[in-house]
Coordinates of C-alpha atoms and ligand atoms in Angstrom, one line a residue:
X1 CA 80.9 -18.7 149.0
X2 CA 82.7 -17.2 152.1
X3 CA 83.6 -20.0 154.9
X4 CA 85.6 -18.6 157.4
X5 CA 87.5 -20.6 159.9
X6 CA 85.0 -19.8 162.5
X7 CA 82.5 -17.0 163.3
X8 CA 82.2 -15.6 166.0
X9 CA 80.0 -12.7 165.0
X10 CA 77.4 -14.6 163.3
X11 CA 77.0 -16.4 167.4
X12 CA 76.9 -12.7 168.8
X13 CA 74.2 -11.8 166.4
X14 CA 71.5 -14.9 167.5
X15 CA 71.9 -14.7 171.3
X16 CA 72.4 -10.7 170.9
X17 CA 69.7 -9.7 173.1
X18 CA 70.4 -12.1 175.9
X19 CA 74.1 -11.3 175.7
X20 CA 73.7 -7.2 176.2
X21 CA 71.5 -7.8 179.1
X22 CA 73.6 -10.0 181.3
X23 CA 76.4 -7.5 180.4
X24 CA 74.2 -4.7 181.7
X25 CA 73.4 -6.9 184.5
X26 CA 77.1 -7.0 185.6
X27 CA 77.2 -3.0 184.8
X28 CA 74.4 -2.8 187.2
X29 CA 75.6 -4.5 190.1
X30 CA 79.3 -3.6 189.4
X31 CA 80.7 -7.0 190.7
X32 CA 83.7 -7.0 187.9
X33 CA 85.6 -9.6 189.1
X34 CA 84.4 -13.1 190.3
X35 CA 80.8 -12.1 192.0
X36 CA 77.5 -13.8 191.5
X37 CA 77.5 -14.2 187.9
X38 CA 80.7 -16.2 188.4
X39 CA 79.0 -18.1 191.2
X40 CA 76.4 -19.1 188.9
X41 CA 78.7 -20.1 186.4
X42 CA 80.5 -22.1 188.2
X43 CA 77.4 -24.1 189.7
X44 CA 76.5 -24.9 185.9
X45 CA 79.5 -25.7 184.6
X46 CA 80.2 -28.3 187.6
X47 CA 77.0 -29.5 187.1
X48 CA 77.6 -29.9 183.2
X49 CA 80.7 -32.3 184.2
X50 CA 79.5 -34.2 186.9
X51 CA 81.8 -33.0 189.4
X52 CA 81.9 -31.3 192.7
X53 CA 83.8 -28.0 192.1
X54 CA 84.2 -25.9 189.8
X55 CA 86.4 -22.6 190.0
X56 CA 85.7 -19.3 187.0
X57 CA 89.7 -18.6 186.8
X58 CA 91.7 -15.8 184.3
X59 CA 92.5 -18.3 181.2
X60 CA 92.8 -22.4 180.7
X61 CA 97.1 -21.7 180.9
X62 CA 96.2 -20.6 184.6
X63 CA 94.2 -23.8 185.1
X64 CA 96.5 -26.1 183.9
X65 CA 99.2 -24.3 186.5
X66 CA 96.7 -24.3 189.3
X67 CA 95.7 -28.3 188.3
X68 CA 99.2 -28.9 188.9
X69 CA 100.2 -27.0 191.7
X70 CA 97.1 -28.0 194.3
X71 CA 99.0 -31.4 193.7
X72 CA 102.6 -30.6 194.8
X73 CA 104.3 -30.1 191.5
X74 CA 107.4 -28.3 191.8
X75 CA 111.1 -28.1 191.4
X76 CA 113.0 -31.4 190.6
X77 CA 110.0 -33.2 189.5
X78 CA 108.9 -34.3 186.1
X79 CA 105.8 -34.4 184.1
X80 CA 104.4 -36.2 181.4
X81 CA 103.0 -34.4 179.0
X82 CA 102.2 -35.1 175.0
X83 CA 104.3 -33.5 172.5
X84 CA 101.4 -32.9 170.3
X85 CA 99.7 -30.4 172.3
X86 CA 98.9 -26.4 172.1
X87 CA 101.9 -25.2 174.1
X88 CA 99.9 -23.9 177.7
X89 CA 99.8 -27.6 178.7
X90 CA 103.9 -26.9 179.1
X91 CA 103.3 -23.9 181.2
X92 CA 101.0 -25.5 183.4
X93 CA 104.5 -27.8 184.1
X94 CA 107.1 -24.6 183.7
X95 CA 105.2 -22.7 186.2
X96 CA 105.2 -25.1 189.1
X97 CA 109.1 -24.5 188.2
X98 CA 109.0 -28.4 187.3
X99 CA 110.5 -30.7 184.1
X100 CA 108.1 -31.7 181.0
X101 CA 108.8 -35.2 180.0
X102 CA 107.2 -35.1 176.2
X103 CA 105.9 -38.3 174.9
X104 CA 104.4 -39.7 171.1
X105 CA 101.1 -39.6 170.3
X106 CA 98.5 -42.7 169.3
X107 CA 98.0 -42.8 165.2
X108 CA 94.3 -43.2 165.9
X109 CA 93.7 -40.8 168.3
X110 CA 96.4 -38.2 167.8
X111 CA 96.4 -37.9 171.8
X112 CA 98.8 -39.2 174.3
X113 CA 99.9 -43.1 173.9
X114 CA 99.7 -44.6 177.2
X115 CA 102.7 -46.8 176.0
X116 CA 105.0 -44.5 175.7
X117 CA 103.9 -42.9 178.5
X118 CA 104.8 -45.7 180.7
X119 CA 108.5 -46.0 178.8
X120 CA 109.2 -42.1 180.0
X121 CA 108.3 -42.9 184.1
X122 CA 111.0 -42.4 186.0
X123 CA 111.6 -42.1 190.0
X124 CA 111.1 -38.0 189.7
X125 CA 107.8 -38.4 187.2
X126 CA 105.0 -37.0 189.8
X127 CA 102.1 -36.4 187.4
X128 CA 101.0 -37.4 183.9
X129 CA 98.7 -34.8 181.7
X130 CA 96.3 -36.0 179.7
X131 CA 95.1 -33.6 176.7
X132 CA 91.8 -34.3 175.2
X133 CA 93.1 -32.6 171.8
X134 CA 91.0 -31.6 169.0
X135 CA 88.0 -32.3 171.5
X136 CA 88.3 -35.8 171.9
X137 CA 89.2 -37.4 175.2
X138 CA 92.6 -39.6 176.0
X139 CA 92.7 -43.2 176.9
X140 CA 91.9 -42.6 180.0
X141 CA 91.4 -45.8 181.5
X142 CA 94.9 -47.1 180.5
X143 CA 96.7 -43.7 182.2
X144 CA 94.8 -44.2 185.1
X145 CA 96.1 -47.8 185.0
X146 CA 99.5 -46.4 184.9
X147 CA 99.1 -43.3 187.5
X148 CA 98.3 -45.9 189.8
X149 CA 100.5 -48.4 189.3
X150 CA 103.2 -45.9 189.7
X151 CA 101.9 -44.0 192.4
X152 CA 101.7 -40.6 190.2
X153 CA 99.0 -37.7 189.7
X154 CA 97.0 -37.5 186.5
X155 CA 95.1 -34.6 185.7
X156 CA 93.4 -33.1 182.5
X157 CA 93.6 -30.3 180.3
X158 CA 90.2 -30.3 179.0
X159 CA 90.7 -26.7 177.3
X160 CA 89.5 -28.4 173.8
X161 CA 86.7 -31.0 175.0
X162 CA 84.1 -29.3 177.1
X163 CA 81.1 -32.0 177.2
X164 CA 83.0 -34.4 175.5
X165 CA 83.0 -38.0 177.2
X166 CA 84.9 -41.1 177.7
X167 CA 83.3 -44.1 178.2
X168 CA 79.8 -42.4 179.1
X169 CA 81.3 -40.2 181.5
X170 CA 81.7 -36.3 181.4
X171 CA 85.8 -35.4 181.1
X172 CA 87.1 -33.2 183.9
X173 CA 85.5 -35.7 186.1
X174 CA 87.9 -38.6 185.3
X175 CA 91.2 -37.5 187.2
X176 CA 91.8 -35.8 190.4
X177 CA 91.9 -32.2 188.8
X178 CA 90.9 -30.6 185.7
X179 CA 91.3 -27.2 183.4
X180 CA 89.6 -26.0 180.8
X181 CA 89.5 -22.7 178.7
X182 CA 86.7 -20.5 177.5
X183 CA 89.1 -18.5 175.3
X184 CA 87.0 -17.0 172.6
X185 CA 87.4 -19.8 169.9
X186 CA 87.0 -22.7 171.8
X187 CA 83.7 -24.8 172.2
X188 CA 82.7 -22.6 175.2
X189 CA 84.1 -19.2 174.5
X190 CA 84.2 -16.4 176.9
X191 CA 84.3 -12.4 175.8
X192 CA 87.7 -12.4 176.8
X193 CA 90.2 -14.5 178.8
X194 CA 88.8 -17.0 180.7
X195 CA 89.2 -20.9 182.2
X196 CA 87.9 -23.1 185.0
X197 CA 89.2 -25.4 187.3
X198 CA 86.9 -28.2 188.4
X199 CA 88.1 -31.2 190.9
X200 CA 85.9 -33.8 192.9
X201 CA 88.0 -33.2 195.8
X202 CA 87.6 -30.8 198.2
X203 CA 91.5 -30.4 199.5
X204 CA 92.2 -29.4 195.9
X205 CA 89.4 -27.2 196.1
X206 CA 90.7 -25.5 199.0
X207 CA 94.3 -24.9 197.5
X208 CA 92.5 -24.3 194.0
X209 CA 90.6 -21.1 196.2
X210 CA 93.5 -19.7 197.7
X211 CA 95.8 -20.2 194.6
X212 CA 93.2 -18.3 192.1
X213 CA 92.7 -15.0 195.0
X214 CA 96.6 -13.8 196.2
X215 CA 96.7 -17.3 198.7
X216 CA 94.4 -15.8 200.7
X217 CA 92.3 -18.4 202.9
X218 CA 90.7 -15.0 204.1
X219 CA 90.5 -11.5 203.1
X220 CA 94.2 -10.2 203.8
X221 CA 95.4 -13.4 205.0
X222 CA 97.7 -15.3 202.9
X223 CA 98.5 -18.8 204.2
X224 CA 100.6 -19.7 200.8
X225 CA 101.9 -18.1 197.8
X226 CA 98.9 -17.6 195.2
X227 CA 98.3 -15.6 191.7
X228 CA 95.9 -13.4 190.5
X229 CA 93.8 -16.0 188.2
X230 CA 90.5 -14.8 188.7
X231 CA 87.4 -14.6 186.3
X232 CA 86.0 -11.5 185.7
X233 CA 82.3 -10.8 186.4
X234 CA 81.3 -10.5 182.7
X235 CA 83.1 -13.5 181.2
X236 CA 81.3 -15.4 184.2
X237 CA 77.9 -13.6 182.9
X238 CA 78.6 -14.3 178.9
X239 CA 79.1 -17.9 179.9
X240 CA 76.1 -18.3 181.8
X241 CA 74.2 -17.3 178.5
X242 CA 75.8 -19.5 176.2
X243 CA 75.9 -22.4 178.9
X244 CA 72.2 -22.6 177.3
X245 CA 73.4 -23.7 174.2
X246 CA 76.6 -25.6 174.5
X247 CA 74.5 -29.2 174.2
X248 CA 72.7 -27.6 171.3
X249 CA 76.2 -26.2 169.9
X250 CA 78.1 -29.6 170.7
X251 CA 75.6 -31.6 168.4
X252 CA 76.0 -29.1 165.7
X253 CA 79.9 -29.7 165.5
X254 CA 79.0 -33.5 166.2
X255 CA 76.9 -33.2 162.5
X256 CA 79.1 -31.3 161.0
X257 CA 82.0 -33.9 161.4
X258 CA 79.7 -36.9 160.5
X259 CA 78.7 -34.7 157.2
X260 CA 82.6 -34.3 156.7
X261 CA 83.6 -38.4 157.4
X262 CA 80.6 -38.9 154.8
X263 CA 81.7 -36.7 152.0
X264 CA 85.4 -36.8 152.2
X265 CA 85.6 -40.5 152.8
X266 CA 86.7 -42.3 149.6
X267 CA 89.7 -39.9 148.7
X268 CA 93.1 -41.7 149.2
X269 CA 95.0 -38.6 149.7
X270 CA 93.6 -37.4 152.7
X271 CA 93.1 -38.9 156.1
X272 CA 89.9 -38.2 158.0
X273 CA 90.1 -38.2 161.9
X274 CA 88.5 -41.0 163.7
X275 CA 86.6 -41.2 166.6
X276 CA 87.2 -43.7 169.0
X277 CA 85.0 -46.3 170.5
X278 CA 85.6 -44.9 173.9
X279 CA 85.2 -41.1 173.1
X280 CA 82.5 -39.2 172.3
X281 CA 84.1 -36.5 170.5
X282 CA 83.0 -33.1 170.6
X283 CA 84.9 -31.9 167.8
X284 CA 86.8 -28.6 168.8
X285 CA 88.7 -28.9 165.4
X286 CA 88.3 -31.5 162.4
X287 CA 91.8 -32.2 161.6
X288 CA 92.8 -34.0 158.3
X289 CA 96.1 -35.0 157.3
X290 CA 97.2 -33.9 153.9
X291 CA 100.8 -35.4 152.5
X292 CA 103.0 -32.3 152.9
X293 CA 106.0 -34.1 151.3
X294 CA 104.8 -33.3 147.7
X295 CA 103.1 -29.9 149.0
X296 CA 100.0 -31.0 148.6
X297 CA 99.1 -29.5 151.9
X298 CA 100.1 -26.1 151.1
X299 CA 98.8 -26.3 147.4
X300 CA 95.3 -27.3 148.8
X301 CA 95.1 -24.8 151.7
X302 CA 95.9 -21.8 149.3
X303 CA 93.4 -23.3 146.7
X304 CA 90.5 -23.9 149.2
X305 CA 91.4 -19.8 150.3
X306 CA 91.2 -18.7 146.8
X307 CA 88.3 -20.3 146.8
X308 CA 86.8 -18.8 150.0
X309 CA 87.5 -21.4 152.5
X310 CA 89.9 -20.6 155.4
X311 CA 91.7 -23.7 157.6
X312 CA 94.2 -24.1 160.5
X313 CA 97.2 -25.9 161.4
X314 CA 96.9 -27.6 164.8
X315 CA 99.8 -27.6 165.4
X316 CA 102.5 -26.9 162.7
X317 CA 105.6 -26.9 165.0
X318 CA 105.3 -29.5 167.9
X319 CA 106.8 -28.8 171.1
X320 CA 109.8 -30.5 171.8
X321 CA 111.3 -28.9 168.5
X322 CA 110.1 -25.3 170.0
X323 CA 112.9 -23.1 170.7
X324 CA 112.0 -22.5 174.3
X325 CA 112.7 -26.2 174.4
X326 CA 115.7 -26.7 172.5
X327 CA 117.8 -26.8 176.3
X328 CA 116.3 -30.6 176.1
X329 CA 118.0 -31.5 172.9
X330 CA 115.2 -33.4 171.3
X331 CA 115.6 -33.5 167.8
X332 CA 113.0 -34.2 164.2
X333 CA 112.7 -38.2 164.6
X334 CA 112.3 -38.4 168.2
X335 CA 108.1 -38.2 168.3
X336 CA 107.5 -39.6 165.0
X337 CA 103.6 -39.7 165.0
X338 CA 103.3 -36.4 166.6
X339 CA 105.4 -34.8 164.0
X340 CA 104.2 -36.4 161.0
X341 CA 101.0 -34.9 162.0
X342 CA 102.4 -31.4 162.2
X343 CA 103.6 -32.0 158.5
X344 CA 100.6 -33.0 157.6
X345 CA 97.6 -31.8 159.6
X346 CA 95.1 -29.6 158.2
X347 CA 91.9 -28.4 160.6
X348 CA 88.8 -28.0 158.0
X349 CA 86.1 -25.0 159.4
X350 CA 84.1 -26.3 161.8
X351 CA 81.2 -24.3 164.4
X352 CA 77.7 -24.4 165.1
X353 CA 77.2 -21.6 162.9
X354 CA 78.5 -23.1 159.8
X355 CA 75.6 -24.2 157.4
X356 CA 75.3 -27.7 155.7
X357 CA 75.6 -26.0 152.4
X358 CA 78.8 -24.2 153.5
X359 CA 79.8 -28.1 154.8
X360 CA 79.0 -29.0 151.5
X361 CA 80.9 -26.5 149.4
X362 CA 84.2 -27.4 151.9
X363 CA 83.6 -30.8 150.7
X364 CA 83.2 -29.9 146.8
X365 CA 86.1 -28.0 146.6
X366 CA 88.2 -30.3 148.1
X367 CA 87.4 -33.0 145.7
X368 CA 87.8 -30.8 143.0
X369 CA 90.9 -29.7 144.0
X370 CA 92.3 -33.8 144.2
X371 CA 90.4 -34.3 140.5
X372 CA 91.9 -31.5 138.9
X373 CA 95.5 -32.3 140.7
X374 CA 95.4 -35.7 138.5
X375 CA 94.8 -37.6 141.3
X376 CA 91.8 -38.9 140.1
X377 CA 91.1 -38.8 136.2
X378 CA 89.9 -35.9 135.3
X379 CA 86.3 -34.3 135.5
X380 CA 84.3 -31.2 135.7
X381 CA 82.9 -29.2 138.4
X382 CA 79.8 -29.9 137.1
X383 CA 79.8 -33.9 137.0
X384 CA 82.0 -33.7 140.6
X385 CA 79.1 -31.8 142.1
X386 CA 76.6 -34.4 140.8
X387 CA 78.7 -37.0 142.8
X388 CA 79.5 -35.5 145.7
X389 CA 75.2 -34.6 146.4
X390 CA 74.5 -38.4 145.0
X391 CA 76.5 -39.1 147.8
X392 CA 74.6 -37.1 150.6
X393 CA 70.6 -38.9 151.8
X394 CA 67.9 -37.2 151.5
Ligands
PLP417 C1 93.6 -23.1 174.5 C2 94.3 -24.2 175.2 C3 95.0 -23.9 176.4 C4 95.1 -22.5 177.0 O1 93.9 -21.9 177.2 P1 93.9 -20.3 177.4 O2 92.6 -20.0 177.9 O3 94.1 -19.7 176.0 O4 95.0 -19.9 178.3 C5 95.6 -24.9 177.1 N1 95.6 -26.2 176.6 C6 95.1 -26.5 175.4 C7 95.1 -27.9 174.9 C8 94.4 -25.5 174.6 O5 93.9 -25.7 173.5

């Protein structure tokens, strides 16, 4: 059996017909960049996440720039971020011209410790980032908590978690400014590059407007430096077709993980994220952790691709030991959480696409491979597949 790591075309096939016409549409009407499908859009998505405004932009790395800079972030000021994050939440701080400040991870959550961000405030620290990683939302009430005590910004990036909630309420709405992407892969995936910006205030709004179009409050008037981060007409028209689905989509990666917690649990040589009591998790990536240190990792991740079965590494270098960053002389030890993940993470297949007997397979194989690795004493295929289903309720 085939399971790729997502698939893309298999989505493209079942909304086919819907998808061609609101391309035609935007052929139609020739409005290629921002225009009325983008308006739509962006009435949907704010409505989606409970807030105010919403802005189609270029890509999530332009939002998380743009989140930044309608707050003031610039030269000589620092910015929390977590080390164990996809690399654009950096840019978002090295394009305002301003310091990251990388901090440890929780072992629970894999996102952002709120303790450690406290330990890293200093009197230049302007803003904090929170990353809702993997799809699952930061403590936010504890950095809230802490942006106020200290007088800073938070914002999120919210590339990974569209829908995904803390506490009962809709991230992007939980800060004072908020970026997500719709690249391809992710929950919501455009045709193309694509991100929003969405913010409940409407002075952000303003400088989010102006930032995304050349600064221009009005046509050929440019009251501040801006950027060329707009969305294109169709991204803003694919989205608004598969805005239709993205609850439908959401609860598919939502079973999918349960079905994943259920089989896999029991194996001591793995470790099975966790969803935290505040989160409703909307599972951009399952992410496992494997012990590299015997490479076990890399022994299962080549069997489970012999076997058809193709996973991720989210993310095998973490930032602060990046090249780019090396000026900051952080060094292996400093984030121990955050890079013991890297060592050892390993993101399973997961998208609404992927059937329960392809879930299933995953699951088989895997226990196979931890039987047959004398981990267990030993047994067949036969009698492992005969567990694993006695496992599963009818
Ligand atoms: C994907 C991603 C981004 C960047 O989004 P693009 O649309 O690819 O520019 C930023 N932050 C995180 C956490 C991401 O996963």
């Amino acid at each position: 059996m085939k399971v790729p790591f997502l698939d893309l075309k298999t989505q493209y096939e079942n909304i086919s017909f819907e998808i061609n016409k609101a391309i035609q549409d935007v052929l139609n009407n020739s409005q290629f960049v921002l225009g009325d499908s983008v308006k739509e859009f962006q009435i949907k998505f704010a409505e989606k996440h409970n807030v105010k405004h919403c802005l189609g932009v270029s890509s999530g790395t332009a939002g998380n720039h743009m989140a930044l800079w309608a707050l003031g972030i610039g030269p000589e000021d620092e910015v929390i971020i977590p080390a164990n994050t996809f690399i654009a939440t950096a840019w978002g701080v090295t394009l305002c011209g301003a310091q990251p400040v990388f901090v440890d991870c929780e072992k629970d959550s894999y996102n952002i410790d709120p303790v450690e961000v406290e330990k890293a405030i200093t009197p230049r620290t302007k803003a904090i980032v929170a990353v809702h990683l993997y799809g699952q939302p930061a403590n936010m009430d504890e950095l809230l908590r802490i942006a106020k005590k200290y007088k800073i910004h938070l914002v999120e990036d919210a590339a990974q978690a569209h829908l995904a909630e803390f506490k009962g309420a809709k991230v992007g709405s939980l800060s004072e400014a908020a970026s997500f992407s719709f690249y391809p892969g992710k929950n919501l995936g455009a045709y193309g590059e694509a991100g929003a910006v969405v913010t409940n205030d409407d002075n952000i709004a303003v400088k989010f407007r102006m930032m995304r179009d050349q600064g221009q409050s009005q046509k050929y008037y440019h009251d501040v430096y801006g950027h060329n981060y707009r969305m294109e007409g169709f991204q803003g028209a694919v989205l608004n077709v598969k805005m239709k689905y993205i609850e439908e989509w959401t609860k598919k990666r939502r079973e999918i993980a349960e079905r994943y917690n259920e089989l896999l649990s029991g194996i001591d040589d793995i470790i099975l994220p966790k969803e935290m009591n505040y989160a409703k998790h909307v599972y951009h990536l399952y992410v496992i952790q494997v012990r590299e240190n015997d490479n076990t990792r890399r022994k299962l991740s080549q069997y489970l691709l012999d076997e058809g079965i193709s996973t991720g590494m989210h993310y095998p270098v973490p930032i602060h030991l990046q090249n780019c960053f090396s000026y900051m002389g952080h060094k292996k030890g400093d984030f121990p959480v955050t890079e013991s993940l890297a060592d050892n993470c390993l993101s399973l297949p997961i998208y609404p696409e992927m059937t329960i007997s392809q879930v299933d397979y995953v699951c088989l194989k895997i226990k196979v491979f931890f039987t047959n690795g004398n981990r267990f004493k030993s047994s067949s295929e036969k009698e492992i597949e005969e567990l694993i289903f006695q496992k599963i309720p009818k």
